[in-house]
């Protein structure tokens, strides 16, 4: 596997070539049958260039209110400024200005996201960045402004922000989310700053859990001035329920150690909190080494900001920087990038860029083939194309009917195992329920064991997750077999040969239309968790039909898709009642088993439909190519001479050859950048 920076630089240059090629295609677009979306392809390529240079890892920050998440984000991305000043009493005070508002009181009022955009010329994100907000009742994001004063940002993002500092038309609006796009960042990572665990806003919780699904990993932030308490049991348990089955890493951070430097028990107070917090995790999550990892890392973004202030004055800030330990936290995040996340990010971008070029190149090749046909063969080719087009609608309908019926059968087979789920949970949980007093600590222990049992059962040799992987693979085989039987193989002897059944075709954005094959991968990855850089076991089937048919690692995606957190939430909703009697707690197990079955059916049905949509897209694309080529042949037959065809061949040949070379270079980079 190539070094990450080397792969990134090479991809950057390839994306520039791709964009230039698309602009060359625009210059000959009047010779092509359909160039309506060519401009959007150019825009997509520009966006890919930005993505290649920016958000290679998605990190969600969780923790109690006022745990320092916003402050830490500003520090991580080099956006925290230290401003010492003398107050009216002649005393020196320390102030810190970050890209997100932060204070000692509860700060973040809504989920916030900080997104690096690099040197993207289409985004004006200098200084403190471009603020965008999502307002309740409005579908689109609203751009508020660039390099705003911190009071203006706080007016939208902070619980204690002054609404009078907003734009007048937004004073009475409810802000659901904010995004801050920044041009300068120390790490190519997207950071989700989520409200504290004490939030009682159900709508906000829903937004938070959506961010959980999108995140590649998590940072749990706890203040160094106070050890973890039972108040955080629920949030950490929910995090465990999501992260462990999806195999997403959690980094534990003890923030603000500069504010807990006083001596207690012969050492700095934060060291005692550090020991207590690590023991808290070990006691409540035994046998969960992957979840606990290296335990809490003590850091201070304030000390690093002070170091930079000193260095800016020409003084030595190395001691402050070393005490702040922010570099070590960045190193751990960089390690996640180097261990696979960054390469997978580049693979997605390279796949999409390659798909755009190959797709446009096939259209050009089809036009060239049509204009290279000998005059005495035009009628033969016309009749052959008409014959191929006959019955295409009937063929598509027959395929959809057969595959949908097969999907229903395969879902039923995978679901049969659920008949034993309730008994399995009772065997593992009833005794534990009976031996405790249903205190918060006891309920947490039950919840952790519940997740472990459910995960083991789902992913066992006869578990529904394992069964579905086999059933979905068989559905994929059926779809590919149908298409091959309809269209055959590309032997080079046909004017319009079928496209390769190629997994590396990459997605386009869903614009509200029904899902099509080439627009599902990133959605599937976000929803199922398979894009996690540490979701070990993910397999990209090189012989697969389409993007839709990713081999989902049963240990990650199935649990994440069903959402074990949904079961945990169900427990949480009933918690006050459950604590009234052990029997009621045990009775809930049967309800939970039903909920899990319904969730499983929803997930696998959507997963199967992606396969069917992929097959339908392939069918649709082949028919469109046949129709466009037939139109070119008919136009040639109506032409008085062959001069036009010769001119088309002369103009399009170098463009097609250049596109083929670029696509080959992109694929070569992907092959050399392939992760194991």
mmCIF file of C-alpha atoms in Angstrom, residues 14-273:
data_model
loop_
_atom_site.group_PDB
_atom_site.id
_atom_site.type_symbol
_atom_site.label_atom_id
_atom_site.label_comp_id
_atom_site.label_asym_id
_atom_site.label_seq_id
_atom_site.Cartn_x
_atom_site.Cartn_y
_atom_site.Cartn_z
ATOM 1 C CA UNK A 14 -5.145 12.754 -11.627
ATOM 2 C CA UNK A 15 -8.273 14.668 -10.612
ATOM 3 C CA UNK A 16 -6.879 17.775 -12.313
ATOM 4 C CA UNK A 17 -6.388 15.678 -15.481
ATOM 5 C CA UNK A 18 -9.930 14.323 -15.170
ATOM 6 C CA UNK A 19 -11.358 17.824 -14.867
ATOM 7 C CA UNK A 20 -9.381 19.098 -17.875
ATOM 8 C CA UNK A 21 -10.540 16.099 -19.895
ATOM 9 C CA UNK A 22 -14.179 16.778 -19.047
ATOM 10 C CA UNK A 23 -13.744 20.356 -20.214
ATOM 11 C CA UNK A 24 -12.281 18.996 -23.480
ATOM 12 C CA UNK A 25 -15.392 16.818 -23.784
ATOM 13 C CA UNK A 26 -17.503 19.970 -23.324
ATOM 14 C CA UNK A 27 -15.808 21.452 -26.383
ATOM 15 C CA UNK A 28 -17.050 18.569 -28.560
ATOM 16 C CA UNK A 29 -20.350 18.070 -26.732
ATOM 17 C CA UNK A 30 -22.371 19.085 -29.810
ATOM 18 C CA UNK A 31 -21.192 15.825 -31.427
ATOM 19 C CA UNK A 32 -22.511 13.682 -28.558
ATOM 20 C CA UNK A 33 -26.060 12.358 -28.231
ATOM 21 C CA UNK A 34 -26.692 13.659 -24.705
ATOM 22 C CA UNK A 35 -24.450 16.131 -22.876
ATOM 23 C CA UNK A 36 -27.059 17.667 -20.589
ATOM 24 C CA UNK A 37 -25.338 16.587 -17.361
ATOM 25 C CA UNK A 38 -21.789 17.249 -18.518
ATOM 26 C CA UNK A 39 -21.584 20.485 -16.535
ATOM 27 C CA UNK A 40 -22.619 18.686 -13.363
ATOM 28 C CA UNK A 41 -19.882 16.111 -13.954
ATOM 29 C CA UNK A 42 -17.341 18.929 -14.088
ATOM 30 C CA UNK A 43 -18.715 20.288 -10.803
ATOM 31 C CA UNK A 44 -18.556 16.825 -9.245
ATOM 32 C CA UNK A 45 -14.937 16.486 -10.283
ATOM 33 C CA UNK A 46 -14.151 19.848 -8.687
ATOM 34 C CA UNK A 47 -15.868 18.683 -5.506
ATOM 35 C CA UNK A 48 -13.866 15.450 -5.561
ATOM 36 C CA UNK A 49 -10.674 17.491 -5.684
ATOM 37 C CA UNK A 50 -11.781 19.306 -2.539
ATOM 38 C CA UNK A 51 -12.724 16.057 -0.798
ATOM 39 C CA UNK A 52 -9.371 14.517 -1.657
ATOM 40 C CA UNK A 53 -7.642 17.336 0.196
ATOM 41 C CA UNK A 54 -9.985 17.636 3.158
ATOM 42 C CA UNK A 55 -12.233 15.305 5.107
ATOM 43 C CA UNK A 56 -10.464 11.936 5.089
ATOM 44 C CA UNK A 57 -11.839 10.921 8.484
ATOM 45 C CA UNK A 58 -15.136 11.686 10.228
ATOM 46 C CA UNK A 59 -14.899 12.026 13.996
ATOM 47 C CA UNK A 60 -17.787 12.579 16.425
ATOM 48 C CA UNK A 61 -17.053 14.198 19.796
ATOM 49 C CA UNK A 62 -19.250 13.142 22.700
ATOM 50 C CA UNK A 63 -19.355 13.976 26.390
ATOM 51 C CA UNK A 64 -21.233 15.775 29.110
ATOM 52 C CA UNK A 65 -22.181 19.395 28.769
ATOM 53 C CA UNK A 66 -19.203 21.709 29.273
ATOM 54 C CA UNK A 67 -16.743 18.858 28.864
ATOM 55 C CA UNK A 68 -14.693 20.982 26.456
ATOM 56 C CA UNK A 69 -15.645 19.449 23.103
ATOM 57 C CA UNK A 70 -15.922 22.760 21.219
ATOM 58 C CA UNK A 71 -12.715 24.055 22.793
ATOM 59 C CA UNK A 72 -10.905 20.841 21.863
ATOM 60 C CA UNK A 73 -12.079 21.011 18.225
ATOM 61 C CA UNK A 74 -10.725 24.544 17.889
ATOM 62 C CA UNK A 75 -7.426 23.373 19.330
ATOM 63 C CA UNK A 76 -7.194 20.254 17.181
ATOM 64 C CA UNK A 77 -7.502 22.244 13.973
ATOM 65 C CA UNK A 78 -5.175 25.039 15.043
ATOM 66 C CA UNK A 79 -8.018 27.518 15.439
ATOM 67 C CA UNK A 80 -7.533 28.421 19.112
ATOM 68 C CA UNK A 81 -5.934 31.779 19.946
ATOM 69 C CA UNK A 82 -4.618 32.764 23.388
ATOM 70 C CA UNK A 83 -5.236 36.415 24.369
ATOM 71 C CA UNK A 84 -3.825 37.494 27.767
ATOM 72 C CA UNK A 85 -5.090 40.861 28.982
ATOM 73 C CA UNK A 86 -5.111 43.027 32.099
ATOM 74 C CA UNK A 87 -8.504 43.574 33.718
ATOM 75 C CA UNK A 88 -9.751 46.686 35.488
ATOM 76 C CA UNK A 89 -8.127 45.563 38.750
ATOM 77 C CA UNK A 90 -4.733 45.225 37.126
ATOM 78 C CA UNK A 91 -4.878 41.426 37.191
ATOM 79 C CA UNK A 92 -3.893 39.367 34.165
ATOM 80 C CA UNK A 93 -6.696 37.265 32.735
ATOM 81 C CA UNK A 94 -6.533 34.606 30.063
ATOM 82 C CA UNK A 95 -8.957 34.503 27.181
ATOM 83 C CA UNK A 96 -9.151 32.008 24.347
ATOM 84 C CA UNK A 97 -10.851 32.573 21.018
ATOM 85 C CA UNK A 98 -11.737 29.496 18.975
ATOM 86 C CA UNK A 99 -13.514 28.746 15.745
ATOM 87 C CA UNK A 100 -16.468 27.434 17.792
ATOM 88 C CA UNK A 101 -17.892 29.224 20.845
ATOM 89 C CA UNK A 102 -16.904 27.764 24.206
ATOM 90 C CA UNK A 103 -17.314 28.734 27.852
ATOM 91 C CA UNK A 104 -17.471 27.246 31.325
ATOM 92 C CA UNK A 105 -21.267 27.021 31.116
ATOM 93 C CA UNK A 106 -23.188 24.683 28.788
ATOM 94 C CA UNK A 107 -22.314 25.945 25.314
ATOM 95 C CA UNK A 108 -23.261 23.934 22.257
ATOM 96 C CA UNK A 109 -26.957 24.360 21.571
ATOM 97 C CA UNK A 110 -27.144 22.194 18.447
ATOM 98 C CA UNK A 111 -24.992 19.669 16.597
ATOM 99 C CA UNK A 112 -22.101 21.501 14.941
ATOM 100 C CA UNK A 113 -19.693 20.286 12.274
ATOM 101 C CA UNK A 114 -16.276 21.670 11.394
ATOM 102 C CA UNK A 115 -15.263 20.755 7.838
ATOM 103 C CA UNK A 116 -11.866 21.455 6.232
ATOM 104 C CA UNK A 117 -12.207 22.529 2.601
ATOM 105 C CA UNK A 118 -8.552 23.195 1.803
ATOM 106 C CA UNK A 119 -7.915 25.626 -1.016
ATOM 107 C CA UNK A 120 -11.229 24.988 -2.743
ATOM 108 C CA UNK A 121 -11.741 28.145 -4.834
ATOM 109 C CA UNK A 122 -15.514 27.642 -4.822
ATOM 110 C CA UNK A 123 -15.749 28.067 -1.019
ATOM 111 C CA UNK A 124 -15.010 31.363 0.699
ATOM 112 C CA UNK A 125 -13.785 29.990 4.037
ATOM 113 C CA UNK A 126 -10.887 32.217 5.089
ATOM 114 C CA UNK A 127 -10.256 33.420 8.641
ATOM 115 C CA UNK A 128 -12.650 31.782 11.083
ATOM 116 C CA UNK A 129 -14.422 30.061 8.223
ATOM 117 C CA UNK A 130 -17.793 30.081 6.491
ATOM 118 C CA UNK A 131 -20.808 29.596 8.760
ATOM 119 C CA UNK A 132 -23.759 27.663 7.332
ATOM 120 C CA UNK A 133 -26.931 26.910 9.317
ATOM 121 C CA UNK A 134 -29.859 24.529 8.954
ATOM 122 C CA UNK A 135 -33.040 26.196 10.171
ATOM 123 C CA UNK A 136 -36.163 24.330 11.156
ATOM 124 C CA UNK A 137 -38.712 24.234 8.360
ATOM 125 C CA UNK A 138 -36.182 24.999 5.617
ATOM 126 C CA UNK A 139 -34.809 22.314 3.354
ATOM 127 C CA UNK A 140 -31.590 24.050 2.299
ATOM 128 C CA UNK A 141 -28.556 25.198 4.237
ATOM 129 C CA UNK A 142 -28.296 28.972 4.700
ATOM 130 C CA UNK A 143 -24.903 30.680 4.368
ATOM 131 C CA UNK A 144 -24.604 33.263 7.147
ATOM 132 C CA UNK A 145 -21.155 34.659 6.362
ATOM 133 C CA UNK A 146 -17.377 34.226 6.415
ATOM 134 C CA UNK A 147 -14.894 35.166 9.163
ATOM 135 C CA UNK A 148 -17.697 36.253 11.477
ATOM 136 C CA UNK A 149 -17.148 37.750 14.912
ATOM 137 C CA UNK A 150 -17.331 35.104 17.628
ATOM 138 C CA UNK A 151 -20.507 36.709 19.021
ATOM 139 C CA UNK A 152 -22.234 36.169 15.686
ATOM 140 C CA UNK A 153 -21.239 32.495 15.607
ATOM 141 C CA UNK A 154 -22.325 32.074 19.232
ATOM 142 C CA UNK A 155 -25.703 33.631 18.401
ATOM 143 C CA UNK A 156 -26.438 30.625 16.184
ATOM 144 C CA UNK A 157 -24.479 27.855 17.902
ATOM 145 C CA UNK A 158 -24.317 28.548 21.649
ATOM 146 C CA UNK A 159 -26.995 27.971 24.262
ATOM 147 C CA UNK A 160 -26.154 31.300 25.838
ATOM 148 C CA UNK A 161 -25.672 33.156 22.543
ATOM 149 C CA UNK A 162 -27.445 36.472 22.045
ATOM 150 C CA UNK A 163 -30.033 36.128 19.267
ATOM 151 C CA UNK A 164 -29.784 39.847 18.654
ATOM 152 C CA UNK A 165 -26.365 39.161 17.106
ATOM 153 C CA UNK A 166 -27.942 37.034 14.361
ATOM 154 C CA UNK A 167 -29.009 38.289 10.986
ATOM 155 C CA UNK A 168 -32.358 39.996 11.508
ATOM 156 C CA UNK A 169 -34.282 37.462 9.431
ATOM 157 C CA UNK A 170 -33.018 34.621 11.657
ATOM 158 C CA UNK A 171 -33.717 36.084 15.093
ATOM 159 C CA UNK A 172 -36.791 33.942 15.740
ATOM 160 C CA UNK A 173 -35.656 30.837 13.852
ATOM 161 C CA UNK A 174 -34.802 27.552 15.522
ATOM 162 C CA UNK A 175 -31.300 26.419 14.537
ATOM 163 C CA UNK A 176 -31.127 22.644 14.089
ATOM 164 C CA UNK A 177 -27.495 22.315 12.957
ATOM 165 C CA UNK A 178 -24.536 24.432 11.992
ATOM 166 C CA UNK A 179 -21.531 23.828 9.771
ATOM 167 C CA UNK A 180 -18.273 25.749 9.826
ATOM 168 C CA UNK A 181 -16.172 25.336 6.675
ATOM 169 C CA UNK A 182 -12.520 26.231 7.271
ATOM 170 C CA UNK A 183 -9.717 26.663 4.744
ATOM 171 C CA UNK A 184 -6.861 26.060 7.212
ATOM 172 C CA UNK A 185 -6.804 22.862 9.250
ATOM 173 C CA UNK A 186 -4.094 20.757 10.845
ATOM 174 C CA UNK A 187 -5.851 17.483 10.150
ATOM 175 C CA UNK A 188 -7.960 16.413 7.133
ATOM 176 C CA UNK A 189 -10.834 15.339 9.380
ATOM 177 C CA UNK A 190 -14.477 16.294 9.699
ATOM 178 C CA UNK A 191 -15.390 16.927 13.337
ATOM 179 C CA UNK A 192 -18.923 16.613 14.731
ATOM 180 C CA UNK A 193 -19.427 18.619 17.922
ATOM 181 C CA UNK A 194 -22.501 17.063 19.504
ATOM 182 C CA UNK A 195 -24.493 18.574 22.419
ATOM 183 C CA UNK A 196 -23.918 17.200 25.892
ATOM 184 C CA UNK A 197 -25.498 14.024 27.149
ATOM 185 C CA UNK A 198 -28.040 15.892 29.268
ATOM 186 C CA UNK A 199 -29.983 17.015 26.193
ATOM 187 C CA UNK A 200 -33.692 16.252 26.429
ATOM 188 C CA UNK A 201 -34.507 17.313 22.866
ATOM 189 C CA UNK A 202 -35.659 14.168 21.014
ATOM 190 C CA UNK A 203 -35.288 15.824 17.600
ATOM 191 C CA UNK A 204 -31.735 16.828 18.467
ATOM 192 C CA UNK A 205 -31.008 13.319 19.689
ATOM 193 C CA UNK A 206 -32.110 11.994 16.306
ATOM 194 C CA UNK A 207 -29.666 14.325 14.548
ATOM 195 C CA UNK A 208 -26.946 13.195 16.951
ATOM 196 C CA UNK A 209 -27.477 9.514 16.241
ATOM 197 C CA UNK A 210 -27.419 10.208 12.507
ATOM 198 C CA UNK A 211 -23.981 11.751 13.072
ATOM 199 C CA UNK A 212 -23.003 8.616 14.999
ATOM 200 C CA UNK A 213 -23.814 6.498 11.959
ATOM 201 C CA UNK A 214 -21.795 8.748 9.664
ATOM 202 C CA UNK A 215 -18.768 8.896 11.985
ATOM 203 C CA UNK A 216 -15.732 6.706 11.366
ATOM 204 C CA UNK A 217 -14.632 6.951 14.990
ATOM 205 C CA UNK A 218 -15.374 8.819 18.230
ATOM 206 C CA UNK A 219 -13.660 11.010 20.776
ATOM 207 C CA UNK A 220 -15.226 10.881 24.232
ATOM 208 C CA UNK A 221 -14.323 14.072 26.097
ATOM 209 C CA UNK A 222 -14.287 14.380 29.880
ATOM 210 C CA UNK A 223 -13.126 17.368 31.927
ATOM 211 C CA UNK A 224 -10.007 16.930 34.040
ATOM 212 C CA UNK A 225 -11.658 18.818 36.895
ATOM 213 C CA UNK A 226 -14.240 16.089 37.549
ATOM 214 C CA UNK A 227 -14.197 12.308 37.292
ATOM 215 C CA UNK A 228 -16.796 10.347 35.362
ATOM 216 C CA UNK A 229 -20.054 9.853 37.220
ATOM 217 C CA UNK A 230 -23.109 7.631 36.952
ATOM 218 C CA UNK A 231 -24.728 10.459 34.968
ATOM 219 C CA UNK A 232 -22.589 9.384 32.028
ATOM 220 C CA UNK A 233 -23.547 5.716 32.184
ATOM 221 C CA UNK A 234 -26.295 6.078 29.600
ATOM 222 C CA UNK A 235 -24.255 7.987 27.019
ATOM 223 C CA UNK A 236 -21.241 5.676 27.279
ATOM 224 C CA UNK A 237 -23.501 2.613 27.153
ATOM 225 C CA UNK A 238 -25.160 3.926 23.985
ATOM 226 C CA UNK A 239 -21.708 4.608 22.546
ATOM 227 C CA UNK A 240 -20.686 1.043 23.403
ATOM 228 C CA UNK A 241 -23.858 -0.290 21.763
ATOM 229 C CA UNK A 242 -22.990 1.487 18.521
ATOM 230 C CA UNK A 243 -19.207 1.404 18.372
ATOM 231 C CA UNK A 244 -18.470 -2.190 19.386
ATOM 232 C CA UNK A 245 -20.661 -4.018 16.839
ATOM 233 C CA UNK A 246 -19.591 -1.607 14.073
ATOM 234 C CA UNK A 247 -15.937 -1.917 15.150
ATOM 235 C CA UNK A 248 -15.445 1.827 15.335
ATOM 236 C CA UNK A 249 -12.598 3.090 17.495
ATOM 237 C CA UNK A 250 -13.173 5.325 20.506
ATOM 238 C CA UNK A 251 -10.468 7.716 21.687
ATOM 239 C CA UNK A 252 -10.888 8.819 25.297
ATOM 240 C CA UNK A 253 -9.700 12.350 26.090
ATOM 241 C CA UNK A 254 -9.260 14.048 29.466
ATOM 242 C CA UNK A 255 -9.417 17.725 28.522
ATOM 243 C CA UNK A 256 -8.419 20.861 30.395
ATOM 244 C CA UNK A 257 -5.594 19.400 32.479
ATOM 245 C CA UNK A 258 -4.247 22.953 32.860
ATOM 246 C CA UNK A 259 -7.291 23.711 35.048
ATOM 247 C CA UNK A 260 -6.625 20.746 37.347
ATOM 248 C CA UNK A 261 -2.911 21.159 37.982
ATOM 249 C CA UNK A 262 -3.158 21.709 41.762
ATOM 250 C CA UNK A 263 -1.507 19.074 43.947
ATOM 251 C CA UNK A 264 -3.701 16.324 45.424
ATOM 252 C CA UNK A 265 -2.297 13.207 47.073
ATOM 253 C CA UNK A 266 1.254 14.159 46.036
ATOM 254 C CA UNK A 267 0.456 14.578 42.342
ATOM 255 C CA UNK A 268 -1.458 16.853 39.979
ATOM 256 C CA UNK A 269 -5.212 16.580 40.527
ATOM 257 C CA UNK A 270 -5.834 15.605 36.903
ATOM 258 C CA UNK A 271 -3.705 12.491 37.362
ATOM 259 C CA UNK A 272 -6.064 11.283 40.091
ATOM 260 C CA UNK A 273 -9.039 11.934 37.794
#
